[in-house]
Structures are given as C-alpha cells and as structure tokens.
Short mmCIF file of C-alpha atoms in Angstrom, two decimals:
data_model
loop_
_atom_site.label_atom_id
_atom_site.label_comp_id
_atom_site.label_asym_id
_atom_site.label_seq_id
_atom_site.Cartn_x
_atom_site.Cartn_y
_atom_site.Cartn_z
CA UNK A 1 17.92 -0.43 -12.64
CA UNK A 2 18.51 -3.40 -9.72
CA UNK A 3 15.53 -3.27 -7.56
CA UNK A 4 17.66 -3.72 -4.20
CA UNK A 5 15.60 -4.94 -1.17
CA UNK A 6 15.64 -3.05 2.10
CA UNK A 7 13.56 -0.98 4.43
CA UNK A 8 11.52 1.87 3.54
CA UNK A 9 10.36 3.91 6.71
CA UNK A 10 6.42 4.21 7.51
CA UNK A 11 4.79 7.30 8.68
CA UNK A 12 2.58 5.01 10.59
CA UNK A 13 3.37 1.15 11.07
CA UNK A 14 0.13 -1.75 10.08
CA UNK A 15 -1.41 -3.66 12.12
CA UNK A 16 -2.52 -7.23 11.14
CA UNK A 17 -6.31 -7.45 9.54
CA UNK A 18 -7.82 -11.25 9.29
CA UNK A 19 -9.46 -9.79 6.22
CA UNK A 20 -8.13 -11.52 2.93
CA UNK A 21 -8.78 -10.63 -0.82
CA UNK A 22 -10.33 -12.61 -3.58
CA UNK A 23 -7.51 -14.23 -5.81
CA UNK A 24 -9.24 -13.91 -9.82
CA UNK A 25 -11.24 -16.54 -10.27
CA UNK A 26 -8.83 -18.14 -12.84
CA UNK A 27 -6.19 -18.97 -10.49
CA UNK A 28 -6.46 -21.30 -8.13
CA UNK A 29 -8.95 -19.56 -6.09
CA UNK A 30 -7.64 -17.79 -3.10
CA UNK A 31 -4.14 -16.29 -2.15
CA UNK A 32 -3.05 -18.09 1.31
CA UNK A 33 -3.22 -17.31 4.35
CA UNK A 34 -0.17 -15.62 6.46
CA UNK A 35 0.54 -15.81 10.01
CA UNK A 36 2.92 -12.61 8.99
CA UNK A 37 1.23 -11.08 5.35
CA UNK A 38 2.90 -9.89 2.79
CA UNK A 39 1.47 -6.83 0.47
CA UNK A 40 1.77 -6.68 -2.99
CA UNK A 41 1.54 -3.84 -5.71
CA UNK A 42 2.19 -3.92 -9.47
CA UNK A 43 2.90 -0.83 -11.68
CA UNK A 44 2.34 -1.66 -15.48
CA UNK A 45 3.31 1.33 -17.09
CA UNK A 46 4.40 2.83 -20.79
CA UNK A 47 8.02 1.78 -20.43
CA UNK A 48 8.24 -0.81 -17.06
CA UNK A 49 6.80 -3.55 -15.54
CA UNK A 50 7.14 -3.62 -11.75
CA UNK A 51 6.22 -5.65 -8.93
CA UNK A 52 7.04 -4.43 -5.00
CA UNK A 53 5.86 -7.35 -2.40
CA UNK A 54 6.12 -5.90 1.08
CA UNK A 55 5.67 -7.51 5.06
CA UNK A 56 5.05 -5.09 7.71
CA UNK A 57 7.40 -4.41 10.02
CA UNK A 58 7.51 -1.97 13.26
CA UNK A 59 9.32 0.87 11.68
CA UNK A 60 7.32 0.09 7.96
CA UNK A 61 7.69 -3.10 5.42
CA UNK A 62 10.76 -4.70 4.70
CA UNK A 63 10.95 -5.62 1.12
CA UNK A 64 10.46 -8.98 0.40
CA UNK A 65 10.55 -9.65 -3.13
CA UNK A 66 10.52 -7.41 -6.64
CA UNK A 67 10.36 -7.60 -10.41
CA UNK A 68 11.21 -4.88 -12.47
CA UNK A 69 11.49 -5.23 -16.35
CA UNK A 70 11.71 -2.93 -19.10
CA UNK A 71 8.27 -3.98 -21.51
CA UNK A 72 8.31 -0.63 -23.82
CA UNK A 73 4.33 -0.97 -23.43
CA UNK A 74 3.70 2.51 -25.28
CA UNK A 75 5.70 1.97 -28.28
CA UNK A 76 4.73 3.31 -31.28
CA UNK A 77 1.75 4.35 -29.42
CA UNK A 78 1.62 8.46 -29.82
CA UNK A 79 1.72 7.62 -33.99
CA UNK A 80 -1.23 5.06 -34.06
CA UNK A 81 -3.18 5.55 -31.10
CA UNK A 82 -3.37 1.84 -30.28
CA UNK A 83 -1.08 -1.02 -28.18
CA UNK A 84 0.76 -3.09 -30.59
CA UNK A 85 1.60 -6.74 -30.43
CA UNK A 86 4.71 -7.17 -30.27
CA UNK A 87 4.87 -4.45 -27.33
CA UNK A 88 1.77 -6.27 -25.62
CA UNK A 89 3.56 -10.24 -25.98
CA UNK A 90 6.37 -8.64 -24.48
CA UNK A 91 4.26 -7.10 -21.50
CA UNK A 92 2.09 -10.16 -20.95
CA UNK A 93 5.52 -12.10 -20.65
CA UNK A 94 6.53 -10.20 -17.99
CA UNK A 95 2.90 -10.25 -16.41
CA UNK A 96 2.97 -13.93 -16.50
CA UNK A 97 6.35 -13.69 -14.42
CA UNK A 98 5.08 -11.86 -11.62
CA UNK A 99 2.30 -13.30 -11.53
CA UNK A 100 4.13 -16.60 -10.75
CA UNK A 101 5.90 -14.60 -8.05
CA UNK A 102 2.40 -13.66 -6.62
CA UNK A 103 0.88 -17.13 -6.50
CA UNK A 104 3.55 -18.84 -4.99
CA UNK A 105 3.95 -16.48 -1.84
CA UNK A 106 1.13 -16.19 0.67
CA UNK A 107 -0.37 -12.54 0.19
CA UNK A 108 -2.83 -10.69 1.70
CA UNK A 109 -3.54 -7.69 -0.29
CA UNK A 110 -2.92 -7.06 -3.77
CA UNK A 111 -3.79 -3.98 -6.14
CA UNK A 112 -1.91 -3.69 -9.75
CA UNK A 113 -2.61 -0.45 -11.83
CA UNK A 114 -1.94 0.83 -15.54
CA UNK A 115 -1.13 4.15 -16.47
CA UNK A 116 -0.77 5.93 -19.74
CA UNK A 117 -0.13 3.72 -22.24
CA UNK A 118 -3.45 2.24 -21.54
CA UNK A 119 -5.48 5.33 -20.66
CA UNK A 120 -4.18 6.71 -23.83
CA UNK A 121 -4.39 3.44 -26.34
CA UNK A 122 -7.62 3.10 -27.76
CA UNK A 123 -7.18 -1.19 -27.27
CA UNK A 124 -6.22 -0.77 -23.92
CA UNK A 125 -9.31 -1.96 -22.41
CA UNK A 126 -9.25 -4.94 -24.89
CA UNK A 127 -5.21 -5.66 -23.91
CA UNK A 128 -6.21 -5.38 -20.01
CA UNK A 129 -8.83 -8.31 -20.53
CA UNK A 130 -6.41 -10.54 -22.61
CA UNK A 131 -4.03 -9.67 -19.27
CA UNK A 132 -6.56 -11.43 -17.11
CA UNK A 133 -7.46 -14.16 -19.25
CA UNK A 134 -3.54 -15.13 -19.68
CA UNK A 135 -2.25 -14.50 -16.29
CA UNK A 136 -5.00 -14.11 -14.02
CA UNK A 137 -4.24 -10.94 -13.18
CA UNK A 138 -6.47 -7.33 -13.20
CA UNK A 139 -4.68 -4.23 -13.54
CA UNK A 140 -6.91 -1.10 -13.24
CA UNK A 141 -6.56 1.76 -15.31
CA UNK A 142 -6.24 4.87 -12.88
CA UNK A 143 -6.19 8.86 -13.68
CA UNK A 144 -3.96 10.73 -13.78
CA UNK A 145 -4.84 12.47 -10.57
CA UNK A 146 -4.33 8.91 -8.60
CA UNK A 147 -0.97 8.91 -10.48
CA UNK A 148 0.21 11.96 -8.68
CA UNK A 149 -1.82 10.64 -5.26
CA UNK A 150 0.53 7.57 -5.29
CA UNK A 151 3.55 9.20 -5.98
CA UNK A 152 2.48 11.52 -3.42
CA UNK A 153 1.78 8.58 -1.07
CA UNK A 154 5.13 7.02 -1.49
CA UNK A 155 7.20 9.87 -1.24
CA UNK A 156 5.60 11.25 1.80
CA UNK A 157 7.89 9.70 4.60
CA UNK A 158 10.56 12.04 3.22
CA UNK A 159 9.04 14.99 4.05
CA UNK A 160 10.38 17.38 6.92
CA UNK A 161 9.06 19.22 9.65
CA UNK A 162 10.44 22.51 8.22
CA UNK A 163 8.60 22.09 5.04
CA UNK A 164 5.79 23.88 4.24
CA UNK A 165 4.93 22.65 0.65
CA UNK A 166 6.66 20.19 -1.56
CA UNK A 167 6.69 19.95 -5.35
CA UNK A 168 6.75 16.33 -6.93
CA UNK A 169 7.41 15.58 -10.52
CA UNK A 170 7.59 11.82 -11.77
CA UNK A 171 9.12 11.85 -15.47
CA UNK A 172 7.31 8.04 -16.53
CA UNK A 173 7.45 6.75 -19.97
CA UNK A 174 4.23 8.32 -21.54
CA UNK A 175 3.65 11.04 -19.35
CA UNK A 176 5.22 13.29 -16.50
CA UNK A 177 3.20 14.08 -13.42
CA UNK A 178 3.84 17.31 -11.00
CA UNK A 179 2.03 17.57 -8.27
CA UNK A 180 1.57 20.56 -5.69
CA UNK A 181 1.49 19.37 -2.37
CA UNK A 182 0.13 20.59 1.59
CA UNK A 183 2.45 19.76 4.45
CA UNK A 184 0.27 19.84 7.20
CA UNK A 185 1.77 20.98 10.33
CA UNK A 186 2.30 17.34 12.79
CA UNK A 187 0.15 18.62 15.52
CA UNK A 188 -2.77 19.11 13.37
CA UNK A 189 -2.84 15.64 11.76
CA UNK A 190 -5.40 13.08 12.77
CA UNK A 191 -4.49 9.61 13.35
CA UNK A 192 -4.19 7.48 9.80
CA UNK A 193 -4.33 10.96 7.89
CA UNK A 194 -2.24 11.48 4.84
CA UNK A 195 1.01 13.67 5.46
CA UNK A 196 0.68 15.52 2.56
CA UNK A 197 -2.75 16.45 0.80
CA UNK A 198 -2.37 17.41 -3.48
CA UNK A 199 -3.41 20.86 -3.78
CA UNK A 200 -3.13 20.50 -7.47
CA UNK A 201 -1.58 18.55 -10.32
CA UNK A 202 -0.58 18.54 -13.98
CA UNK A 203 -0.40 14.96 -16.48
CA UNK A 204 1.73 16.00 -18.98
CA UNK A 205 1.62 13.76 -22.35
CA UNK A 206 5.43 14.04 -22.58
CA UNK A 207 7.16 11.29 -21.05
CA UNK A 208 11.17 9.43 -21.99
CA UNK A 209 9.37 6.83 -24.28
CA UNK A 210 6.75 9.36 -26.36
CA UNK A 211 9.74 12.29 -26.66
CA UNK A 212 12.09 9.56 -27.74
CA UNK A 213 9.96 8.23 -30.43
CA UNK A 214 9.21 12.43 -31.69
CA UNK A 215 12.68 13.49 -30.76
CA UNK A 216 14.65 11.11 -31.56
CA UNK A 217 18.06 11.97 -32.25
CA UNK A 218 17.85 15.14 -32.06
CA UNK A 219 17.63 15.10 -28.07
CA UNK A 220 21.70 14.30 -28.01
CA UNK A 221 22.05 17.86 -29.67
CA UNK A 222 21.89 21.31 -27.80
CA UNK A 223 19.37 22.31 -30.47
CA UNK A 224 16.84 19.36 -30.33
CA UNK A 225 17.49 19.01 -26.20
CA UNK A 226 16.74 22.90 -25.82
CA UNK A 227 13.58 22.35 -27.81
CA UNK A 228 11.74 19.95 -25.82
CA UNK A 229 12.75 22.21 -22.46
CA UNK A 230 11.07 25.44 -24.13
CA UNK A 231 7.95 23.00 -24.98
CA UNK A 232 7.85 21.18 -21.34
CA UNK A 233 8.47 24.91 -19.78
CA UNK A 234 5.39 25.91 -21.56
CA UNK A 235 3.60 23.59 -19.85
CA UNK A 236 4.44 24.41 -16.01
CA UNK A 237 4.23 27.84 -16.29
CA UNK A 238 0.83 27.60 -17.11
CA UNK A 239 0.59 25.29 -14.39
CA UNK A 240 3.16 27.89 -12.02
CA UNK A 241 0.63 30.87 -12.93
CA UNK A 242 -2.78 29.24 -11.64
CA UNK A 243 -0.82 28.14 -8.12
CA UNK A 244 1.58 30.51 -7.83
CA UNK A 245 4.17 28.26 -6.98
CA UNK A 246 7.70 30.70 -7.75
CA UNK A 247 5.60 33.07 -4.50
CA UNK A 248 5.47 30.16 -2.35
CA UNK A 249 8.87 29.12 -3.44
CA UNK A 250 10.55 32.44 -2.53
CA UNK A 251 8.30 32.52 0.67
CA UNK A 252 10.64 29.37 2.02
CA UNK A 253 9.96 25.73 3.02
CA UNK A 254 9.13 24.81 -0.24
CA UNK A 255 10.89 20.86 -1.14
CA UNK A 256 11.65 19.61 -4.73
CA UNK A 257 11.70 15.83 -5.07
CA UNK A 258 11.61 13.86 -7.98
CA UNK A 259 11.25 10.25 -8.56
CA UNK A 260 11.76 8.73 -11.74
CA UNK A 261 14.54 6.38 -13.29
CA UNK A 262 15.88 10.30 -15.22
CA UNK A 263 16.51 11.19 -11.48
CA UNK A 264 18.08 8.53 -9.88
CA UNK A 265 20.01 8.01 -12.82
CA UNK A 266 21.25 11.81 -11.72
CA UNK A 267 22.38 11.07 -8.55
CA UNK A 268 24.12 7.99 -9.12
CA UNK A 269 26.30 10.45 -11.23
CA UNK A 270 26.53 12.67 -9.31
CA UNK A 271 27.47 10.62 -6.26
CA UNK A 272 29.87 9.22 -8.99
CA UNK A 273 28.56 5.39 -7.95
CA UNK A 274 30.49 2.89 -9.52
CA UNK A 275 26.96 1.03 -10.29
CA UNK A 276 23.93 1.93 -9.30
CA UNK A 277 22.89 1.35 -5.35
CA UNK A 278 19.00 2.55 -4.31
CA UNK A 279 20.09 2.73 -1.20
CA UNK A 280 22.98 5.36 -1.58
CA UNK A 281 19.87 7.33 -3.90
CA UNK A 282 16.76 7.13 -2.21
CA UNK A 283 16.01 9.80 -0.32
CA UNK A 284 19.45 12.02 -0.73
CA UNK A 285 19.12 15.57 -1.20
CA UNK A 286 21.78 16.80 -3.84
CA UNK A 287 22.69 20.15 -3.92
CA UNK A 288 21.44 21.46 -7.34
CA UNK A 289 25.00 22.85 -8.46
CA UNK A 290 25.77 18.33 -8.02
CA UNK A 291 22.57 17.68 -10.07
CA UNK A 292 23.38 20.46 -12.92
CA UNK A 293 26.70 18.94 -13.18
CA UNK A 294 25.47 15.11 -13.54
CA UNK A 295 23.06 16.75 -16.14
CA UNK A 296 25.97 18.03 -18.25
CA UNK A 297 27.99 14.82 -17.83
CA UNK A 298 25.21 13.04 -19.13
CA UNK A 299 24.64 15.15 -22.26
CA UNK A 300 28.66 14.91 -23.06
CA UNK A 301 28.97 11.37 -23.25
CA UNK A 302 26.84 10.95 -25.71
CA UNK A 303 25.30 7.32 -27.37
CA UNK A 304 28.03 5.20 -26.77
CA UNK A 305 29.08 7.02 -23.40
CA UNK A 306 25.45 6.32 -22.25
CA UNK A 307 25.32 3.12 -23.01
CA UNK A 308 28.57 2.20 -21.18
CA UNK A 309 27.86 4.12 -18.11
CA UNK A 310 26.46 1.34 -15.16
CA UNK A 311 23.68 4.05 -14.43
CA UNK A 312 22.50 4.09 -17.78
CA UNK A 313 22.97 1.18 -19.84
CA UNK A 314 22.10 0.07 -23.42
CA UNK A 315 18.43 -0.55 -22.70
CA UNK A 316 17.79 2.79 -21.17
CA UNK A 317 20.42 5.06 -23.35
CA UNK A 318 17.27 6.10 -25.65
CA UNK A 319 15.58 7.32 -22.82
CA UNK A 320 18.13 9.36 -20.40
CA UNK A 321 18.46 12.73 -21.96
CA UNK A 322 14.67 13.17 -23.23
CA UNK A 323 14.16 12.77 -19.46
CA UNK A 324 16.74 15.05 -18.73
CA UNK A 325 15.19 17.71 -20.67
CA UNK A 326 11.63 17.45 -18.75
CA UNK A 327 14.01 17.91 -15.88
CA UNK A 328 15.92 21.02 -17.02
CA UNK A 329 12.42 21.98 -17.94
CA UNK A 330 11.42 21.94 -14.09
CA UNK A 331 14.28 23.30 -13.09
CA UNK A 332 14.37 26.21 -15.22
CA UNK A 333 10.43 27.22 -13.95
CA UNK A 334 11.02 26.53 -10.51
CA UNK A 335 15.05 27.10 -9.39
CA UNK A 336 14.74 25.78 -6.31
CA UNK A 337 18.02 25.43 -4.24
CA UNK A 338 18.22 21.31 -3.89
CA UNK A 339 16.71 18.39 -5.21
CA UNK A 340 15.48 15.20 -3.06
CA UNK A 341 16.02 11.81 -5.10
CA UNK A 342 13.72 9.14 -4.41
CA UNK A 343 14.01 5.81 -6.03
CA UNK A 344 10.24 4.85 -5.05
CA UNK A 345 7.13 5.21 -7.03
CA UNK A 346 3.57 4.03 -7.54
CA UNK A 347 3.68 0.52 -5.97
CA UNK A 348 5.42 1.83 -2.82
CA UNK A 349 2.25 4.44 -2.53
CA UNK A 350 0.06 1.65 -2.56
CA UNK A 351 2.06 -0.85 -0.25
CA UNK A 352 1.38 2.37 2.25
CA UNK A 353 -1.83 3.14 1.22
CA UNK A 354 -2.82 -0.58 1.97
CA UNK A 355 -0.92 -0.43 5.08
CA UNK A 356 -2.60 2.41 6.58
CA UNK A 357 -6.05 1.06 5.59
CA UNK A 358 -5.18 -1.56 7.46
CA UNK A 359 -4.30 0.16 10.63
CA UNK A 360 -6.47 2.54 10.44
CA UNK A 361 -10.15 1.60 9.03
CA UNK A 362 -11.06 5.35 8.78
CA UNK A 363 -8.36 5.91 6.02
CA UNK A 364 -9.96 2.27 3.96
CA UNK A 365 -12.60 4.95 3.61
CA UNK A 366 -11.17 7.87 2.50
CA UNK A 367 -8.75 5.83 -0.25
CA UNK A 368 -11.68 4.44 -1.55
CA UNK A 369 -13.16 7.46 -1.92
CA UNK A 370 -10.51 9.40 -3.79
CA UNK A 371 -10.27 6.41 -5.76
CA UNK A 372 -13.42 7.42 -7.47
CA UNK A 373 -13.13 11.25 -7.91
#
C-alpha cells in the first residue's frame, strides 16, 4: 500500500537534543547535523521492508520521507528453518535503497529492527551481519514483547479518555501480536510517561506469509478459511482465560484496534475507497456490522477479484484472506462492538519513542530499560 505523507498527532511534542548518533562505521562516518532533525525508523519484517523518516513538529512529526516494499523475507522459512537467498538478495536490495534515503538526508536518530523472520531463522544472525557489511546498516533483532511495546507505542495517540483498556492485535507476515493494554486515567500520568502500559501479550507464529505457505489454497474456501479461525481461536482463548479479557470487555471501555495491512485493507472496503488513502483509514472506527461486511466482500471475489481490487492488488492477493481469518479469529473471541483502523506500526512507535526520549530524559531511561527485559 502507498505510504502517503502527513501528520500523525503526538501525545507529547520533542524538543531539540544537540546529542547526535554514531553513523556505522562503514559509511561515511557520521549522519549530519540539522538545524531542524529528522528521525528515522526501519521495520524489516517477514513480508515488508519499511522506512518512516520523521521532523518534529508542535502538534508531533510531519512525515518527511518513506519506503515501503514488499521483500517476502520469511519465505519458505516455516519448512526449512533458515532465510533463503533469493528472499535475502531481494531484502538487501531494498536495504540498500533506504539506506541511500538515510545517508543523503541529515538525521539525528536512527533505530531499525527485525522481527520474526529473523528471530525464527536459524541464519538470521549470519543474514543481519551480511546487512551491515552491504549497506551499512544494523537492524536489531527484538522480542516479541518489544513487538507489541511498539505497536503499543504507535497506536497510543488514538486512545480516548473514556477508555479503560484497549486490545491491540497486529496480523504481520510471520507472526500476529495481541497485546492487553492499561489506560491510565490523564490525571494520574507523569510527565513523558507512556499512555498505555502492556498488561500482557501473546506472539502468535501464525502470520499472512507462514498461513499462506501451509494454507495455501485452501484459505479461498469456507472449509480451509474456517480452519485456520478454529486454530487462531485456540490460541486467544487461552490467552482470554489467563486475563480475563470477555469480563473486562462486558464491564465497558474496553477499545479494539488493529493495525496491519489485513485491516486497512478492511476499511478501505468498507469505506468503498476507490484506491487506497491512509488518511481516510488511519484512525477510523468502523462499526463492526461495516467491517463483517468488507470481510465477506473480500472472501467473494475470490483470486482474480483480489487481485483487481486497488486495496488488494496482485502482490498482496496471497496474503488478504489468511489475514482475514486471524481477524475473524479475534473477532469471534472477543465481539467487541467496533473496530479502530490504524495504518501505523512499528517504526511510528519508535519515531515516538525517540521523540519522547528526547523531551523527556527520564523516559531515555525507562525505554532503555524495557529494551532489555
């Protein structure tokens, strides 16, 4: 999907820091120096390669510049256990392309991060070291628990004063995340605290690229689809019994959102968008009798239907209804009234994770520290 630039609202706005980070030491040294610095995160994950660079404005960061590519990093990956080559040439390409982007615009702070393709792949260590010897570039392997903290992180700002807890699920290519979250009340919140603190969380290893490679085919059928909801709804019950999330839910002030290209591809057909528009998604709250409805639309067309709709496409038509059954999945567990759509992810949580270390030197701490748990 275009990555559209615009603004995406703060809870608190940066303030400037002289501090600036090491560039590695095979590229030319340092990044430059600002008079207005830009912030830069990159999300290597099973199925995508994406790059957010953001510049702080009053109300947040304005987007400045992104990359977004589709790499298939995890293919083949659940049937051999290791990254193969073709599938790491392609993501080193793409690599190689933002880091270009990176080195020719003055930034100040930069963090990149890999998920689970390389957590999972037994030569992901190995692949991550030919990264920085061919582009100069680091990506850190991070848990699964600072998986669900970013996502967390970036879809904070939508949060409401009338909510009491929120439930976040992030459908990614080799693994969905849920997390539980705390809304503290405002008054109680310290300056540079978090707006929302993870209670608990669940890594799935079902994500659109792994269920596509087992499923195959068999996910365009009512059988096959129905199949991988039972096995995903197996999963969060377990997950439902130990927090008691369908109490809290029927208790009120309890907010679904998801994030994931499976839901935004939901609301643009729901909204009926002609193409796809992030800023007509992110953030909208559909009414879940809208989001059933795009669901069954989706399953009806079918291959070809996919592949012609300007949600979907032909590069992502493999991928739609596998992630439409971890959805139904979530759904079915937790029937929750509406659903908040939010086209933001990992490098958005740590554009505002940076930001607010900035600001605020107490939170610098704190990140770092949950960074390590």
């Amino acid at each position: 999907m275009p990555d559209d630039l615009q603004h995406l609202r703060l809870t608190e706005p940066p303030l400037p820091n002289p501090a600036l980070p090491e560039r590695p030491a095979q590229v030319h040294g340092r990044f430059a120096v600002s008079p207005a610095p830009a912030y830069a995160a990159l999300d290597l994950g099973t199925n995508n390669c994406r790059l957010l660079i953001g510049s702080p404005t009053a109300s947040g960061f304005r987007v400045v510049d992104s990359f977004s590519r589709i790499v298939r990093l995890g293919e083949g990956l659940a049937s051999t256990g290791e990254l193969a080559e073709p599938a790491m040439d392609r993501a080193v390409a793409a690599l190689a392309a933002c880091a270009d982007k990176l080195f020719r615009r003055p930034i100040r702070q930069f963090q990149a991060v890999a998920t689970e393709a390389c957590r999972r792949a037994g030569n992901g260590a190995a692949f991550l070291a030919r990264v920085e010897a061919e582009t100069g570039l680091r990506p850190r392997i991070i848990s699964a628990r600072e998986e669900a903290e970013l996502a967390m992180e970036s879809c904070a700002p939508l949060l409401e004063e009338t909510d009491r807890r929120a439930l976040l699920f992030d459908i990614g290519g080799g693994s969905t995340e849920i997390a539980w979250i705390r809304v503290p009340p405002r008054g109680s919140r310290l300056p540079g605290a978090p707006t929302a603190e993870l209670i608990g969380y669940i890594s799935l290893p079902l994500g659109v690229v792994t269920l596509a490679e087992r499923a195959g085919a068999s996910c365009f059928t009512e059988e096959g689809f129905h199949a991988v909801v039972e096995e995903v709804a197996t999963h969060l019950l377990a997950f439902d019994r130990v927090h008691c999330i369908g109490q809290e839910i029927r208790a009120g002030g309890v907010r679904l959102i998801g994030t994931s290209g499976t839901v935004t591809t939901l609301a643009g057909v729901a909204l009926a968008l002609p193409r796809y528009r992030r800023p007509l998604v992110d953030g909208r709250t559909l009414d879940m009798g809208m989001a059933d409805q795009a669901l069954g639309d989706l399953f009806a067309l079918g291959r070809a239907g996919l592949a012609a709709h300007p949600c979907v496409g032909p590069d992502r038509v493999d991928f739609v209804l596998p992630g439409c059954a971890v959805y139904a999945a979530i759904r079915h567990v937790w029937p929750l009234p509406a659903l908040t759509v939010a086209d933001r992810g990992l490098r958005e949580g740590m554009l505002l994770r940076m930001m607010r270390a900035d600001r605020w030197p107490g939170a610098r701490a704190a990140t770092s520290r949950r960074a390590v748990t």
